[in-house]
Short mmCIF file of C-alpha atoms in Angstrom, two decimals:
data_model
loop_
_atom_site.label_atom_id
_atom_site.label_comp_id
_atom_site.label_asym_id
_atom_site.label_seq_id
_atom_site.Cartn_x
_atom_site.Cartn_y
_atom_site.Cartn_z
CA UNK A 1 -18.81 15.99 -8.62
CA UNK A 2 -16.26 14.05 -10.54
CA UNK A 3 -13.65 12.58 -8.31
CA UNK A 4 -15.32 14.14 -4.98
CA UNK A 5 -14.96 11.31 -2.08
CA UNK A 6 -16.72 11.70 1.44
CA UNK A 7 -15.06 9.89 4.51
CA UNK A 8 -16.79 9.49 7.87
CA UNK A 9 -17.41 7.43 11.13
CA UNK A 10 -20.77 6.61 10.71
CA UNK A 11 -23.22 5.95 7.89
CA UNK A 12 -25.76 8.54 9.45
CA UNK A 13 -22.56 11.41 8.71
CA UNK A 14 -21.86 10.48 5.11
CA UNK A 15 -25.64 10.82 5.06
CA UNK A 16 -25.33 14.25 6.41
CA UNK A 17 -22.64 15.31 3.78
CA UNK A 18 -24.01 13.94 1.23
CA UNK A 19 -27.27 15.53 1.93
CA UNK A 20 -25.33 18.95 2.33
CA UNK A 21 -23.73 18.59 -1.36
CA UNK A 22 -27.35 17.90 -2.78
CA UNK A 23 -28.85 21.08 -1.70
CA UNK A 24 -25.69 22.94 -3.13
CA UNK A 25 -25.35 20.94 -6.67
CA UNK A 26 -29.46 21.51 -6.68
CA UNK A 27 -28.61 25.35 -5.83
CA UNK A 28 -26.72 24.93 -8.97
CA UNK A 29 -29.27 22.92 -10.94
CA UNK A 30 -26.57 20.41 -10.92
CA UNK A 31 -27.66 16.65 -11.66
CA UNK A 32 -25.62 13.64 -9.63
CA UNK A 33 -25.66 10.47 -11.09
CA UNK A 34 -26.03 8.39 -8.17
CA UNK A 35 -25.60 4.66 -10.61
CA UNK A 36 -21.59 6.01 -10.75
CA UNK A 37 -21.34 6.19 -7.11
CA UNK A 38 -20.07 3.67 -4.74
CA UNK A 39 -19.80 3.03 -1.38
CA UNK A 40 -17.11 1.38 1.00
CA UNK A 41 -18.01 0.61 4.35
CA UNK A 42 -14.82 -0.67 6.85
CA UNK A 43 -15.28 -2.87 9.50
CA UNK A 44 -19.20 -2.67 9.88
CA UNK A 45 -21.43 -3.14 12.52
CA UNK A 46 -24.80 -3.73 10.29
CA UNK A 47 -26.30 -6.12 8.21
CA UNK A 48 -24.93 -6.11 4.44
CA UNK A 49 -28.52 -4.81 3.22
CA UNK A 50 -28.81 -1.73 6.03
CA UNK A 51 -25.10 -0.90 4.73
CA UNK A 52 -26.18 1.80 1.92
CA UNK A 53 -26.92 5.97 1.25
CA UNK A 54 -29.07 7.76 -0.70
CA UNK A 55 -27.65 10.58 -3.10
CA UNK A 56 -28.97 12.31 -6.00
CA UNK A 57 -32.47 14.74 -7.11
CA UNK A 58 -33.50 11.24 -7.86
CA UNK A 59 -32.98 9.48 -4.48
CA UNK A 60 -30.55 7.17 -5.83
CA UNK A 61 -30.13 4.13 -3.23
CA UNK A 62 -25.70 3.37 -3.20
CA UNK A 63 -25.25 0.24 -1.68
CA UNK A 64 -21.91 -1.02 0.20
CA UNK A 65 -19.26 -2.87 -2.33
CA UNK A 66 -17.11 -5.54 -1.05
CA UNK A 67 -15.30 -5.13 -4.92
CA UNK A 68 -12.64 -2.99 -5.54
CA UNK A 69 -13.63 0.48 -6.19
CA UNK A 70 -10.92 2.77 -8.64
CA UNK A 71 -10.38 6.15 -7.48
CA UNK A 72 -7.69 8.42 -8.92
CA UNK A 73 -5.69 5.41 -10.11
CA UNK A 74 -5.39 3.35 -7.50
CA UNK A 75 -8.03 0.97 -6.03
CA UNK A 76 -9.20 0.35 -2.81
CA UNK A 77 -11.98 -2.29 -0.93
CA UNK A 78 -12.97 -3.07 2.39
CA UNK A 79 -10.60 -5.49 3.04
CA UNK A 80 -6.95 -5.46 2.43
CA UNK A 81 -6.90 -8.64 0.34
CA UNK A 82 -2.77 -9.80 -0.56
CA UNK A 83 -4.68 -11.89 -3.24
CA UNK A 84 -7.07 -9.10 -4.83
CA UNK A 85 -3.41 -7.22 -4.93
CA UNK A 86 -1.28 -9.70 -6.33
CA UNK A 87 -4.06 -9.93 -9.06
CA UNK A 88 -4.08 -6.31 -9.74
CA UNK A 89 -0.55 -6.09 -10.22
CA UNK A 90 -0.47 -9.81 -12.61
CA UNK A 91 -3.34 -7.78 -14.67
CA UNK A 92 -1.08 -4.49 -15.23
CA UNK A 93 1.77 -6.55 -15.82
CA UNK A 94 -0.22 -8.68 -18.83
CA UNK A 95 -1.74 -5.44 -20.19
CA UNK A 96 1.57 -4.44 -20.53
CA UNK A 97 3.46 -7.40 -22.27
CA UNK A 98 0.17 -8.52 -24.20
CA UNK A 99 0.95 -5.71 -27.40
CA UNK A 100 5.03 -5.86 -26.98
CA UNK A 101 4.82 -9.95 -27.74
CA UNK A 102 3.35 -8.93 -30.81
CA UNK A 103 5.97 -6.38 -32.20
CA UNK A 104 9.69 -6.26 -33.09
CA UNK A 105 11.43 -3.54 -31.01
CA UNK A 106 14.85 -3.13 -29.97
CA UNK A 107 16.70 -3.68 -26.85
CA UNK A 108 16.84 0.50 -25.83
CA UNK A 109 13.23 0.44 -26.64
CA UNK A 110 12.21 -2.14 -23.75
CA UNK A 111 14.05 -0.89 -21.77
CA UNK A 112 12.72 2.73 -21.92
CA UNK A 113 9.37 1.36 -21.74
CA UNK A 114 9.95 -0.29 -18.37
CA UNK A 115 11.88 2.41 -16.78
CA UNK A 116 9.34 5.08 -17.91
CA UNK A 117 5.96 3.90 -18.55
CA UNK A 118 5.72 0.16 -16.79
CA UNK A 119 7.90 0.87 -13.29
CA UNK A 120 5.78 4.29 -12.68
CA UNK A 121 2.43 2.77 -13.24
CA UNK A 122 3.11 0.06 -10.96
CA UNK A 123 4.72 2.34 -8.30
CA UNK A 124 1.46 4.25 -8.38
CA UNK A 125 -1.01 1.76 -7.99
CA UNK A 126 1.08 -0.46 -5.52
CA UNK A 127 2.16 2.58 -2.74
CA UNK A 128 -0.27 0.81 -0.25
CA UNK A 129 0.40 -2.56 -1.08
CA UNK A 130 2.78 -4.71 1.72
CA UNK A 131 4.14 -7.01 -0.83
CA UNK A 132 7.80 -8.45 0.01
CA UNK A 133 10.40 -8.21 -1.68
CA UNK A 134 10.28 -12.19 -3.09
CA UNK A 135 7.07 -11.32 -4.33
CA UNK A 136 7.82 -8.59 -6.08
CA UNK A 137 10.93 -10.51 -7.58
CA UNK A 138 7.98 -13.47 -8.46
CA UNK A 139 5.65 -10.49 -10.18
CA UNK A 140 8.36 -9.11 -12.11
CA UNK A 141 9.72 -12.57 -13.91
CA UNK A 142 7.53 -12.04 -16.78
CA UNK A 143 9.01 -8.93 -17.51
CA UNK A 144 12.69 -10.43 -17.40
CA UNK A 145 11.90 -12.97 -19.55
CA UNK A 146 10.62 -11.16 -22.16
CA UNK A 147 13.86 -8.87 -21.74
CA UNK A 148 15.91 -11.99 -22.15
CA UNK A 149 14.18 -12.76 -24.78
CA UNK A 150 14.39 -9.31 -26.97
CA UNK A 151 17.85 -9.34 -25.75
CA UNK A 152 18.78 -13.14 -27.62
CA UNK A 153 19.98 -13.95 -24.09
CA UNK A 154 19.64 -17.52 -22.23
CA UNK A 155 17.46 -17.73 -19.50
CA UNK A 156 20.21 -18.78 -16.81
CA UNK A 157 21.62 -14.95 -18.12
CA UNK A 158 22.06 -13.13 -14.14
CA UNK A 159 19.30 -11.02 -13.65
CA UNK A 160 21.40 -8.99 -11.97
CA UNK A 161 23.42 -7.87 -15.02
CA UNK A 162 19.96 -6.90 -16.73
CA UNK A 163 19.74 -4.01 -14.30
CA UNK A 164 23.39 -2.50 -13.97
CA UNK A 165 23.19 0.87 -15.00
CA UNK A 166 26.02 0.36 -17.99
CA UNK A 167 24.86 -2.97 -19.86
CA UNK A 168 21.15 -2.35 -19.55
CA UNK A 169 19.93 -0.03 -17.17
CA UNK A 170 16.20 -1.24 -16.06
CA UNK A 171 15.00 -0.21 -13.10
CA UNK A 172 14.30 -2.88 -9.99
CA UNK A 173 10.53 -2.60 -9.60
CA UNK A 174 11.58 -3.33 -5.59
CA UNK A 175 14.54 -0.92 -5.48
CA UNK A 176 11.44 2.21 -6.47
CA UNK A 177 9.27 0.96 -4.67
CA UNK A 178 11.11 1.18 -1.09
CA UNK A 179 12.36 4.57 -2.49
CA UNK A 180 8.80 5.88 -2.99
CA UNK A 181 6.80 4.45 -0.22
CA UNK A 182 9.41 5.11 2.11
CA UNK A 183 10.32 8.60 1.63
CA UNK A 184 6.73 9.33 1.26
CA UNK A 185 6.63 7.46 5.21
CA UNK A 186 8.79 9.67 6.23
CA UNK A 187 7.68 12.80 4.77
CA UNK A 188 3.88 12.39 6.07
CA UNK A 189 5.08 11.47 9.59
CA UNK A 190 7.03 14.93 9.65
CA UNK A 191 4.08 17.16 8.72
CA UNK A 192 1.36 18.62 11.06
CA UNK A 193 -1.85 16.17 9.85
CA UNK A 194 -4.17 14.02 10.65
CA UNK A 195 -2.47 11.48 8.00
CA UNK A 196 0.53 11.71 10.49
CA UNK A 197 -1.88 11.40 13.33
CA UNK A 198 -3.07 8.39 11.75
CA UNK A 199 0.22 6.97 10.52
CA UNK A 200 2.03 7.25 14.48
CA UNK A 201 -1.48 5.31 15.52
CA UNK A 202 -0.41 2.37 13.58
CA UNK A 203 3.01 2.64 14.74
CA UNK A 204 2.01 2.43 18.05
CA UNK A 205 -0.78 -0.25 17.61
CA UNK A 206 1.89 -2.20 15.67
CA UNK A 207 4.65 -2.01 19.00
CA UNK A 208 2.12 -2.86 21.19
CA UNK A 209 0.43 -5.81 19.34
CA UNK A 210 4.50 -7.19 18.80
CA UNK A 211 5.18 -6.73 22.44
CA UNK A 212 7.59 -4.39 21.92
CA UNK A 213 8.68 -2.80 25.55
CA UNK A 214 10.97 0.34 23.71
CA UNK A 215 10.71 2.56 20.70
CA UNK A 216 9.73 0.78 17.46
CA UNK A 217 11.89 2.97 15.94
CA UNK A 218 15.13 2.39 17.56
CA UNK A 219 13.68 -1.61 18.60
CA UNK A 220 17.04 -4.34 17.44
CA UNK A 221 16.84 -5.43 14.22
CA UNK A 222 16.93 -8.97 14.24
CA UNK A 223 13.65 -8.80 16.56
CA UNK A 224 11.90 -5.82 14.49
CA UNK A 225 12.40 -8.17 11.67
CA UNK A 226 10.34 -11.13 13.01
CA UNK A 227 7.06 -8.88 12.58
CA UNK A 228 6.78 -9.76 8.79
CA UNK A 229 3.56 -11.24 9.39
CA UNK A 230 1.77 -8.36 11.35
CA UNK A 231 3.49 -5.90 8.51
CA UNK A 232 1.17 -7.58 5.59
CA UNK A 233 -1.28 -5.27 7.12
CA UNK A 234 0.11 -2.72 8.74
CA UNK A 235 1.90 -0.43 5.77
CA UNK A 236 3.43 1.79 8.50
CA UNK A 237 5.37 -1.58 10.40
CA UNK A 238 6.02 -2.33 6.38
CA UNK A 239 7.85 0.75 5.70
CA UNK A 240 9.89 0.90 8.84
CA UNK A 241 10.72 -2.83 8.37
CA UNK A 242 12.12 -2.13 4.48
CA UNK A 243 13.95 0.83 5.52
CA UNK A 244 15.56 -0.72 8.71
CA UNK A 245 16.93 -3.68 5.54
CA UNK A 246 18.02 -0.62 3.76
CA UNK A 247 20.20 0.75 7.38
CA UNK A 248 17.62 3.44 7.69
CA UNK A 249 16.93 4.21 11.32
CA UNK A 250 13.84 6.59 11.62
CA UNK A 251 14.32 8.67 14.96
CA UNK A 252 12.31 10.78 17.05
CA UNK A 253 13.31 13.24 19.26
CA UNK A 254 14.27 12.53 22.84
CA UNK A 255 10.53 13.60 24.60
CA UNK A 256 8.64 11.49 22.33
CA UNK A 257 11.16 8.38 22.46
CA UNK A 258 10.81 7.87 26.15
CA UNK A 259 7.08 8.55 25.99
CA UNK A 260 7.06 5.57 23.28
CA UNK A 261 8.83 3.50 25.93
CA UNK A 262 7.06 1.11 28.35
CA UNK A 263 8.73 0.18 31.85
CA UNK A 264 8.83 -2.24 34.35
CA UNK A 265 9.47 -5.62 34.97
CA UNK A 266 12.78 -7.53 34.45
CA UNK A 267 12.32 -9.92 31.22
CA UNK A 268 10.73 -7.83 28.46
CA UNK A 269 7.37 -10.37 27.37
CA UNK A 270 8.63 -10.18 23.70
CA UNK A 271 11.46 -12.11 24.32
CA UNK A 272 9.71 -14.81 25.94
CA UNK A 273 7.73 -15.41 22.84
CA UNK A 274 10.67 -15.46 20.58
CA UNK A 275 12.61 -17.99 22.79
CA UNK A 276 9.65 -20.17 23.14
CA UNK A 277 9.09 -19.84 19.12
CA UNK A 278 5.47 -18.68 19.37
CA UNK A 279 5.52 -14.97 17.92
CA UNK A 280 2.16 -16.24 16.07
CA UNK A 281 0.27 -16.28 19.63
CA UNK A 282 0.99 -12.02 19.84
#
């Protein structure tokens, strides 16, 4: 039971699931501890207190979390909270400078540390967060201090120099995370899924809530650009934003680009918006 997750449309098929897995871990004379288990419900339709399943040979009432629940290492809630993240991240980053304050270790020492135990945790539990660039940058200044500071180096000492490959080497916690998230974009969006499915349904919900007349793949830019604000939650507009910066232009193949594209009319609406300066009314 360990690890086992149930996802659903309704509360009444969880139920169902759940009710299926009883009978087989009772089959088994297999106990569930229902006080471990937690629920997540998204977007609901009922009051807080109807919001709950029962699980468990004891009949063990779960009911709906709005905190973040850890599964497999990374966490998820209800809501897609930029704060709750930005927390997250602050907390990993403390847990992680907290014991090397404390100790005397050498310059190749940090820096191994960051590259191969820091930078991977914090690729991990961020490859669904939607946090820019400058943020990542603001997370990450700890870390660079301390660095400078192991290092006997000022503080006005160019970051930059900190992570050339031949005076120090650390890895840009922004450079691996556009790697990862976006070649795991574009791997998911290649493969015959429902995660694909899902992932081209936010693409499209993300072209028509920007007003976007053609292919939010091949869309300009300069325009695709001005959708930061609708990309804080939308991770697939996210990771086609940070790979157009990188001059990465995602493609589809000629049937499903001119299905993509909407006709008709003269002045595409988008660029009324953006001359008028009101993007925020889309």
């Amino acid at each position: 039971m360990d690890d086992t997750s149930y996802l659903d449309s309704s509360g009444d098929k969880i139920q169902e699931l759940i009710n299926i897995a009883t009978q087989f871990y009772n089959f088994h004379d297999v106990d569930i501890n229902g006080k471990k288990s937690e629920l997540i419900v998204i977007n609901p339709k009922l009051p807080r207190e109807d919001l709950y399943i029962i699980i468990g040979r004891d009949k063990s009432k779960v009911q709906a979390t709005d905190k973040e629940i850890r599964y497999l290492g990374c966490y998820f809630s209800s809501s897609n909270s930029r704060k709750r993240s930005i927390k997250r991240i602050k907390d990993i980053i403390e847990k992680f400078l907290n014991p090397i304050r404390r100790k005397r270790i050498t310059v190749g020492h940090i820096a191994y540390l960051i590259n191969h135990v820091f930078i991977p945790r914090v690729i991990y539990v961020a490859q669904l967060m939607t946090l820019s660039e400058n943020e990542w940058n603001l997370l990450f200044t700890p870390v660079i201090k301390l660095v400078k500071q192991i290092c006997g180096l000022s503080r006005s000492y160019p970051t930059s120099a900190l992570y050339h490959r031949y005076i120090l080497g650390i890895n840009n916690p922004w450079d691996q995370i556009c790697a990862n998230q976006i070649t795991a974009f574009i791997y998911l969006i290649n493969s015959n899924s429902l995660v694909s499915r899902s992932i081209m349904i936010r693409c499209r919900t993300a072209q028509l809530r920007l007003a976007i007349h053609d292919n939010i793949f091949e869309h300009e830019s300069e325009s695709l650009f001005l959708g930061h604000q609708e990309a804080k939650s939308n991770l697939s507009l996210h990771n086609i934003i940070i790979a157009r910066k990188l001059n990465i232009v995602i493609q589809q193949d000629y049937i499903n680009r001119t299905i993509w594209a909407i006709s008709g009319g003269s002045i595409p609406i988008r660029e009324i918006f953006i001359t008028h300066r009101c993007l925020n009314l889309l």
